[in-house]
Amino acid sequence: PLRVTSMWAIVGRDGFYGEPHVHEGVVSGVYYVDAGDGDGGANGAFAVYDRQHRPAHLIPPRSGLLILFPARLPHGVMPYRGTRPRIVIAFNLA
């Protein structure tokens, strides 16, 4: 069975972004408690990176969205622009 090995909150303000990275474990996830001023496009989108470290797939954030992905999948966050903070819960399962 899977169990939560780590969990943290992220409060992203204007200019926040996440460099490409991977996690330990089997499955990772992010839950958007409040997507802030996301416009449904690339603004603060969850990005999956290809082998050349380029964004290959963008998932626009929205409040209530849960994204689950393999922990070793390179991912990050595109720059966020907004006046409201974005609140996200991230976690790893093993």
PDB file of C-alpha atoms in Angstrom, residues 25-87:
ATOM      1  CA  GLY A  25       8.967   7.961  -3.997  1.00  0.00           C
ATOM      2  CA  VAL A  26       6.444   6.387  -6.351  1.00  0.00           C
ATOM      3  CA  VAL A  27       3.680   8.957  -6.867  1.00  0.00           C
ATOM      4  CA  SER A  28       3.637  12.709  -6.303  1.00  0.00           C
ATOM      5  CA  GLY A  29       0.722  15.085  -6.390  1.00  0.00           C
ATOM      6  CA  VAL A  30      -0.438  18.654  -6.157  1.00  0.00           C
ATOM      7  CA  TYR A  31      -3.841  19.886  -5.038  1.00  0.00           C
ATOM      8  CA  TYR A  32      -4.896  23.446  -5.886  1.00  0.00           C
ATOM      9  CA  VAL A  33      -6.765  24.747  -2.853  1.00  0.00           C
ATOM     10  CA  ASP A  34      -7.017  28.180  -4.537  1.00  0.00           C
ATOM     11  CA  ALA A  35      -5.637  28.769  -8.033  1.00  0.00           C
ATOM     12  CA  GLY A  36      -5.369  32.507  -7.384  1.00  0.00           C
ATOM     13  CA  ASP A  37      -5.621  34.589 -10.537  1.00  0.00           C
ATOM     14  CA  GLY A  38      -4.911  31.742 -12.955  1.00  0.00           C
ATOM     15  CA  ASP A  39      -6.351  32.569 -16.371  1.00  0.00           C
ATOM     16  CA  GLY A  40      -6.677  28.999 -17.575  1.00  0.00           C
ATOM     17  CA  GLY A  41      -3.584  29.379 -19.784  1.00  0.00           C
ATOM     18  CA  ALA A  42       0.137  29.168 -19.105  1.00  0.00           C
ATOM     19  CA  ASN A  43      -0.053  31.603 -16.145  1.00  0.00           C
ATOM     20  CA  GLY A  44       1.383  29.509 -13.305  1.00  0.00           C
ATOM     21  CA  ALA A  45       0.661  26.270 -15.175  1.00  0.00           C
ATOM     22  CA  PHE A  46       2.004  22.924 -13.961  1.00  0.00           C
ATOM     23  CA  ALA A  47       4.656  21.955 -16.521  1.00  0.00           C
ATOM     24  CA  VAL A  48       5.921  18.500 -17.480  1.00  0.00           C
ATOM     25  CA  TYR A  49       9.384  18.640 -19.075  1.00  0.00           C
ATOM     26  CA  ASP A  50      10.903  16.590 -21.899  1.00  0.00           C
ATOM     27  CA  ARG A  51      14.431  15.139 -21.981  1.00  0.00           C
ATOM     28  CA  GLN A  52      15.812  18.437 -23.318  1.00  0.00           C
ATOM     29  CA  HIS A  53      14.371  20.236 -20.242  1.00  0.00           C
ATOM     30  CA  ARG A  54      11.709  22.034 -22.313  1.00  0.00           C
ATOM     31  CA  PRO A  55       8.058  22.266 -21.212  1.00  0.00           C
ATOM     32  CA  ALA A  56       6.332  19.456 -23.130  1.00  0.00           C
ATOM     33  CA  HIS A  57       2.897  19.646 -21.504  1.00  0.00           C
ATOM     34  CA  LEU A  58       1.169  22.403 -19.518  1.00  0.00           C
ATOM     35  CA  ILE A  59      -1.764  21.868 -17.167  1.00  0.00           C
ATOM     36  CA  PRO A  60      -3.611  25.110 -16.347  1.00  0.00           C
ATOM     37  CA  PRO A  61      -4.378  25.297 -12.622  1.00  0.00           C
ATOM     38  CA  ARG A  62      -7.878  25.663 -11.246  1.00  0.00           C
ATOM     39  CA  SER A  63      -9.205  25.538  -7.713  1.00  0.00           C
ATOM     40  CA  GLY A  64     -10.027  21.974  -6.658  1.00  0.00           C
ATOM     41  CA  LEU A  65      -7.749  20.367  -9.269  1.00  0.00           C
ATOM     42  CA  LEU A  66      -5.716  17.325  -8.154  1.00  0.00           C
ATOM     43  CA  ILE A  67      -2.759  16.243 -10.318  1.00  0.00           C
ATOM     44  CA  LEU A  68      -1.098  12.863  -9.683  1.00  0.00           C
ATOM     45  CA  PHE A  69       2.084  11.901 -11.534  1.00  0.00           C
ATOM     46  CA  PRO A  70       5.084   9.555 -11.311  1.00  0.00           C
ATOM     47  CA  ALA A  71       7.461  10.990  -8.711  1.00  0.00           C
ATOM     48  CA  ARG A  72      10.476  10.815 -11.062  1.00  0.00           C
ATOM     49  CA  LEU A  73       8.697  12.765 -13.849  1.00  0.00           C
ATOM     50  CA  PRO A  74      10.494  16.102 -14.440  1.00  0.00           C
ATOM     51  CA  HIS A  75       8.054  18.884 -13.623  1.00  0.00           C
ATOM     52  CA  GLY A  76       7.876  22.490 -12.465  1.00  0.00           C
ATOM     53  CA  VAL A  77       5.656  25.567 -12.452  1.00  0.00           C
ATOM     54  CA  MET A  78       5.519  28.312 -15.080  1.00  0.00           C
ATOM     55  CA  PRO A  79       5.749  31.887 -13.719  1.00  0.00           C
ATOM     56  CA  TYR A  80       2.608  33.005 -11.935  1.00  0.00           C
ATOM     57  CA  ARG A  81       1.254  36.526 -12.347  1.00  0.00           C
ATOM     58  CA  GLY A  82      -1.590  37.597 -10.107  1.00  0.00           C
ATOM     59  CA  THR A  83      -2.662  39.763  -7.227  1.00  0.00           C
ATOM     60  CA  ARG A  84      -4.155  36.893  -5.192  1.00  0.00           C
ATOM     61  CA  PRO A  85      -1.905  34.242  -3.678  1.00  0.00           C
ATOM     62  CA  ARG A  86      -2.113  30.737  -5.067  1.00  0.00           C
ATOM     63  CA  ILE A  87      -2.437  28.024  -2.411  1.00  0.00           C
TER      64      ILE A  87
END
